[in-house]
Tab-separated table of C-alpha atoms in Angstrom:
chain	number	residue	atom	x	y	z
A	1	PHE	CA	24.736	-26.893	-20.278
A	2	TRP	CA	24.717	-23.273	-19.129
A	3	LEU	CA	26.712	-24.120	-15.984
A	4	LYS	CA	29.311	-25.968	-18.035
A	5	ALA	CA	29.665	-23.084	-20.426
A	6	TYR	CA	29.971	-20.629	-17.560
A	7	LEU	CA	32.718	-22.630	-15.876
A	8	SER	CA	34.733	-23.241	-19.028
A	9	PRO	CA	38.078	-21.429	-19.090
A	10	VAL	CA	38.178	-18.244	-21.169
A	11	PRO	CA	40.569	-18.619	-24.128
A	12	SER	CA	43.423	-16.151	-24.393
A	13	LEU	CA	43.070	-13.433	-27.011
A	14	SER	CA	45.644	-12.992	-29.741
A	15	PRO	CA	46.564	-9.460	-30.933
A	16	ILE	CA	44.346	-10.023	-33.976
A	17	SER	CA	41.312	-10.939	-31.894
A	18	LEU	CA	41.996	-7.997	-29.570
A	19	GLY	CA	41.950	-5.689	-32.573
A	20	ALA	CA	38.687	-7.236	-33.674
A	21	MET	CA	37.282	-6.696	-30.195
A	22	ASN	CA	38.251	-3.013	-30.313
A	23	ARG	CA	36.290	-2.671	-33.520
A	24	ILE	CA	33.334	-4.510	-32.031
A	25	LEU	CA	33.352	-2.127	-29.071
A	26	SER	CA	32.435	0.693	-31.459
A	27	LEU	CA	28.979	-0.954	-31.631
A	28	ASN	CA	26.511	-1.020	-28.779
A	29	SER	CA	24.366	-3.964	-27.731
A	30	LYS	CA	21.765	-3.134	-30.364
A	31	GLY	CA	24.333	-3.179	-33.146
A	32	SER	CA	24.292	0.571	-33.735
A	33	ILE	CA	27.375	2.763	-33.673
A	34	ASP	CA	28.450	4.255	-30.349
A	35	MET	CA	30.238	7.526	-31.097
A	36	ALA	CA	31.138	8.341	-27.495
A	37	GLU	CA	34.724	7.111	-27.892
A	38	ILE	CA	35.128	8.703	-31.323
A	39	ASN	CA	33.789	12.218	-30.686
A	40	GLY	CA	36.386	14.664	-29.430
A	41	ALA	CA	39.474	16.687	-30.245
A	42	TYR	CA	42.227	15.519	-32.592
A	43	SER	CA	45.599	16.813	-33.776
A	44	ASP	CA	46.678	16.772	-37.433
A	45	PRO	CA	50.496	16.469	-37.616
A	46	ASN	CA	50.511	18.234	-40.990
A	47	HIS	CA	49.396	21.443	-39.273
A	48	TYR	CA	49.749	20.883	-35.536
A	49	ALA	CA	51.805	23.488	-33.689
A	50	VAL	CA	52.397	23.085	-29.980
A	51	GLY	CA	51.196	26.130	-28.084
A	52	SER	CA	48.417	27.068	-30.511
A	53	PHE	CA	45.123	25.871	-31.987
A	54	ALA	CA	46.854	25.126	-35.296
A	55	GLY	CA	46.104	21.585	-36.440
A	56	VAL	CA	43.388	20.988	-33.838
A	57	ARG	CA	40.141	19.443	-35.102
A	58	VAL	CA	36.995	18.599	-33.163
A	59	LEU	CA	34.743	15.827	-34.480
A	60	TYR	CA	31.172	15.184	-33.424
A	61	GLY	CA	28.754	12.724	-34.986
A	62	ASP	CA	26.136	10.053	-34.666
A	63	ALA	CA	25.437	6.765	-36.420
A	64	LYS	CA	24.852	8.495	-39.758
A	65	SER	CA	26.853	11.707	-40.062
A	66	VAL	CA	29.749	13.691	-38.629
A	67	THR	CA	30.657	17.366	-38.329
A	68	LEU	CA	34.176	18.725	-37.931
A	69	VAL	CA	35.441	22.153	-36.885
A	70	GLY	CA	39.134	22.925	-36.984
A	71	SER	CA	41.953	25.299	-37.782
A	72	ASP	CA	45.114	24.885	-39.838
A	73	ASP	CA	46.888	28.036	-38.640
A	74	GLY	CA	45.296	28.620	-35.236
A	75	GLU	CA	43.517	31.769	-36.430
A	76	GLN	CA	41.138	30.861	-39.261
A	77	PHE	CA	38.553	28.171	-38.540
A	78	TRP	CA	36.548	25.930	-40.861
A	79	SER	CA	33.748	23.360	-40.747
A	80	LEU	CA	33.297	20.163	-42.735
A	81	THR	CA	30.697	17.406	-42.827
A	82	GLY	CA	30.759	13.708	-43.617
A	83	THR	CA	28.823	10.478	-43.473
A	84	VAL	CA	29.330	7.084	-41.859
A	85	SER	CA	30.106	4.618	-44.637
A	86	LYS	CA	30.948	1.470	-42.623
A	87	PRO	CA	30.323	0.479	-38.992
A	88	SER	CA	33.299	-1.879	-38.635
A	89	PRO	CA	35.953	-0.731	-38.800
A	90	LEU	CA	34.146	2.558	-38.293
A	91	THR	CA	34.744	4.570	-41.456
A	92	PHE	CA	33.699	8.055	-42.519
A	93	LEU	CA	33.509	9.735	-45.900
A	94	ILE	CA	34.419	13.375	-45.244
A	95	ASP	CA	33.702	16.120	-47.762
A	96	PHE	CA	36.917	18.146	-47.956
A	97	SER	CA	35.847	19.990	-51.126
A	98	PRO	CA	34.963	23.201	-49.204
A	99	LYS	CA	38.675	23.296	-48.257
A	100	GLY	CA	39.800	22.477	-51.804
A	101	GLY	CA	40.220	18.745	-51.167
A	102	PRO	CA	38.373	15.628	-52.336
A	103	LYS	CA	34.648	15.281	-51.795
A	104	ASP	CA	34.523	11.831	-50.183
A	105	LEU	CA	37.829	11.265	-48.414
A	106	GLU	CA	37.818	8.047	-46.413
A	107	ALA	CA	38.836	8.157	-42.752
A	108	LYS	CA	39.055	4.981	-40.654
A	109	CYS	CA	38.838	5.005	-36.859
A	110	GLU	CA	41.456	2.763	-35.275
A	111	ASP	CA	43.180	2.918	-31.872
A	112	GLY	CA	42.258	6.531	-31.137
A	113	LYS	CA	43.231	7.761	-34.588
A	114	LEU	CA	41.518	8.869	-37.783
A	115	ILE	CA	43.575	7.321	-40.563
A	116	PHE	CA	43.504	8.689	-44.121
A	117	PRO	CA	44.477	6.970	-47.407
A	118	ASP	CA	47.686	9.023	-47.830
A	119	GLY	CA	49.010	7.702	-44.506
A	120	ASN	CA	48.281	10.855	-42.541
A	121	PHE	CA	46.411	10.287	-39.298
A	122	TRP	CA	44.815	12.507	-36.695
A	123	SER	CA	45.467	11.490	-33.086
A	124	LYS	CA	42.949	12.052	-30.329
A	125	ILE	CA	44.011	14.548	-27.661
A	126	THR	CA	42.555	14.954	-24.181
A	127	GLU	CA	43.624	18.477	-23.251
A	128	PRO	CA	44.728	21.734	-24.895
A	129	ALA	CA	48.460	21.897	-25.509
A	130	ALA	CA	48.727	25.460	-24.234
A	131	ALA	CA	47.478	27.690	-21.470
A	132	LEU	CA	44.541	29.849	-22.542
A	133	SER	CA	43.714	33.501	-22.013
A	134	GLU	CA	40.941	35.832	-23.132
A	135	THR	CA	41.169	37.831	-26.349
A	136	ALA	CA	38.955	40.303	-28.186
A	137	GLU	CA	40.834	40.006	-31.479
A	138	GLY	CA	39.326	38.718	-34.716
A	139	GLY	CA	35.733	37.896	-35.557
A	140	ILE	CA	33.299	35.419	-34.102
A	141	ASP	CA	35.230	32.334	-35.252
A	142	GLY	CA	37.414	30.695	-32.638
A	143	VAL	CA	37.558	28.821	-29.345
A	144	TYR	CA	35.420	30.005	-26.435
A	145	ALA	CA	35.247	29.240	-22.730
A	146	ASP	CA	31.848	28.912	-21.028
A	147	PRO	CA	32.397	29.980	-17.384
A	148	ASN	CA	29.588	27.667	-16.266
A	149	HIS	CA	31.665	24.637	-17.270
A	150	PHE	CA	35.236	25.768	-17.938
A	151	ALA	CA	38.065	23.877	-16.228
A	152	ALA	CA	41.602	25.034	-17.009
A	153	GLY	CA	43.868	22.377	-18.465
A	154	SER	CA	41.039	20.411	-20.049
A	155	PHE	CA	38.459	20.703	-22.823
A	156	ALA	CA	35.677	21.108	-20.252
A	157	GLY	CA	33.669	24.222	-21.083
A	158	LEU	CA	35.412	24.882	-24.402
A	159	ARG	CA	33.403	25.498	-27.574
A	160	MET	CA	34.863	25.649	-31.099
A	161	VAL	CA	32.804	28.050	-33.209
A	162	THR	CA	32.816	28.975	-36.897
A	163	ILE	CA	30.574	30.571	-39.501
A	164	ASN	CA	32.794	29.217	-42.279
A	165	LYS	CA	31.897	26.297	-44.516
A	166	GLY	CA	35.316	25.116	-45.448
A	167	SER	CA	37.316	28.282	-46.039
A	168	GLU	CA	34.375	30.488	-47.068
A	169	PRO	CA	32.062	32.527	-44.805
A	170	SER	CA	28.420	31.469	-44.734
A	171	SER	CA	25.133	32.444	-43.131
A	172	GLU	CA	25.268	29.378	-40.880
A	173	ILE	CA	27.143	28.777	-37.633
A	174	THR	CA	28.512	25.531	-36.214
A	175	LEU	CA	29.411	24.943	-32.568
A	176	LEU	CA	31.149	21.843	-31.211
A	177	GLY	CA	31.944	21.614	-27.531
A	178	SER	CA	32.183	19.706	-24.274
A	179	ASP	CA	30.837	20.458	-20.807
A	180	ASP	CA	32.940	17.904	-18.942
A	181	GLY	CA	35.968	17.446	-21.215
A	182	VAL	CA	34.919	13.877	-22.022
A	183	SER	CA	31.543	13.842	-23.785
A	184	TRP	CA	30.933	16.151	-26.743
A	185	TRP	CA	27.985	17.799	-28.478
A	186	GLY	CA	27.268	19.655	-31.704
A	187	LEU	CA	24.894	22.543	-32.400
A	188	LYS	CA	23.849	24.444	-35.516
A	189	GLY	CA	22.390	27.856	-36.095
A	190	ALA	CA	22.257	30.873	-38.360
A	191	VAL	CA	23.724	34.363	-38.539
A	192	THR	CA	20.676	36.603	-38.081
A	193	SER	CA	22.288	40.040	-37.870
A	194	LYS	CA	25.606	41.530	-38.928
A	195	GLU	CA	25.486	44.771	-36.952
A	196	PRO	CA	25.554	43.944	-34.141
A	197	LEU	CA	26.659	40.429	-35.024
A	198	ALA	CA	24.000	38.039	-33.737
A	199	VAL	CA	23.391	34.323	-34.168
A	200	THR	CA	20.397	32.111	-33.458
A	201	ILE	CA	21.255	28.634	-32.150
A	202	ASP	CA	19.172	25.489	-31.746
A	203	PHE	CA	20.100	24.227	-28.273
A	204	ARG	CA	17.532	21.414	-28.297
A	205	PRO	CA	20.210	18.700	-28.817
A	206	LYS	CA	21.546	19.775	-25.398
A	207	GLY	CA	18.118	19.963	-23.823
A	208	GLY	CA	17.825	23.723	-24.252
A	209	PRO	CA	15.567	25.987	-26.298
A	210	ASN	CA	15.394	26.381	-30.045
A	211	GLY	CA	16.187	29.802	-31.459
A	212	LEU	CA	18.403	31.059	-28.612
A	213	VAL	CA	19.965	34.364	-29.692
A	214	GLY	CA	23.600	35.126	-28.937
A	215	THR	CA	25.273	38.472	-29.595
A	216	TYR	CA	28.984	38.773	-30.354
A	217	LYS	CA	30.882	41.791	-29.077
A	218	ASP	CA	34.499	42.392	-28.063
A	219	GLY	CA	35.467	38.731	-27.913
A	220	LYS	CA	32.351	37.597	-26.072
A	221	LEU	CA	29.332	35.589	-27.180
A	222	ILE	CA	26.597	36.876	-24.875
A	223	TRP	CA	23.375	34.971	-24.167
A	224	PRO	CA	19.984	36.241	-22.918
A	225	ASP	CA	20.529	34.900	-19.372
A	226	GLY	CA	23.672	37.036	-19.033
A	227	ASN	CA	26.122	34.172	-19.501
A	228	ALA	CA	29.027	35.169	-21.733
A	229	TRP	CA	31.397	32.817	-23.516
A	230	THR	CA	34.833	34.434	-23.757
A	231	LYS	CA	37.036	33.980	-26.798
A	232	GLN	CA	40.364	32.288	-26.013
A	233	THR	CA	43.859	32.603	-27.359
A	234	THR	CA	46.894	30.494	-26.585
A	235	GLY	CA	49.487	31.828	-24.210
A	236	ALA	CA	52.242	30.142	-22.257
A	237	TRP	CA	52.899	26.489	-22.985
A	238	SER	CA	51.299	24.011	-20.663
A	239	ILE	CA	53.225	21.254	-18.878
A	240	PHE	CA	51.741	18.865	-21.447
A	241	SER	CA	53.151	20.818	-24.383
A	242	MET	CA	56.573	21.198	-22.757
A	243	CYS	CA	56.770	17.437	-22.243
A	244	GLU	CA	55.783	16.904	-25.869
A	245	ILE	CA	58.709	19.033	-27.042
A	246	LEU	CA	61.179	17.404	-24.638
């Protein structure tokens, strides 16, 4: 019986069954949600501006909840949270109320996109659309490069950081980032001092210590071991962004 089944020809897959398979692939062998293909950076066409961080959103989550950090204008950053409401098709309920939107806005994951009820969709992106350079302007919110992991032209070593919940400042800090430009992680912490500006981060989800203190000064987030994440701004357009315009 098993030999016969093994030797039987594999039926061709119709577009419908291929779509179903894509949805099934969001589950692992134990039936739980695999977020590896969902976590990452996205562009929102309602705000996206080539050559800046405007309209870029980073999503990180697990089988139960998601966290998002993004910017609408490339200068001010925000954070949002949501929950997983359905495993297939993978669907989130995102609380946009801190940004003045609805509390439980549905977002479905299909074909590398987050699709919203109004027809808007965020598309996954694999690299920044602009060359980056260091800046000391603005506060702690923004995009940083970790020199221990940074690779120009990719998201490797980039961290998106904000102390805002929605559009309002808070006493908490959210960090979403990637070490290799492919897999992503999320960390939380608290603002523990305003002068000098210091934050305490729980690095345990990355295998590090709890309560690691970072100090912000002149566009750098400085850690006890001497490592310093440098705040980034967008400069000249990358080849990717030029091709997008053309």
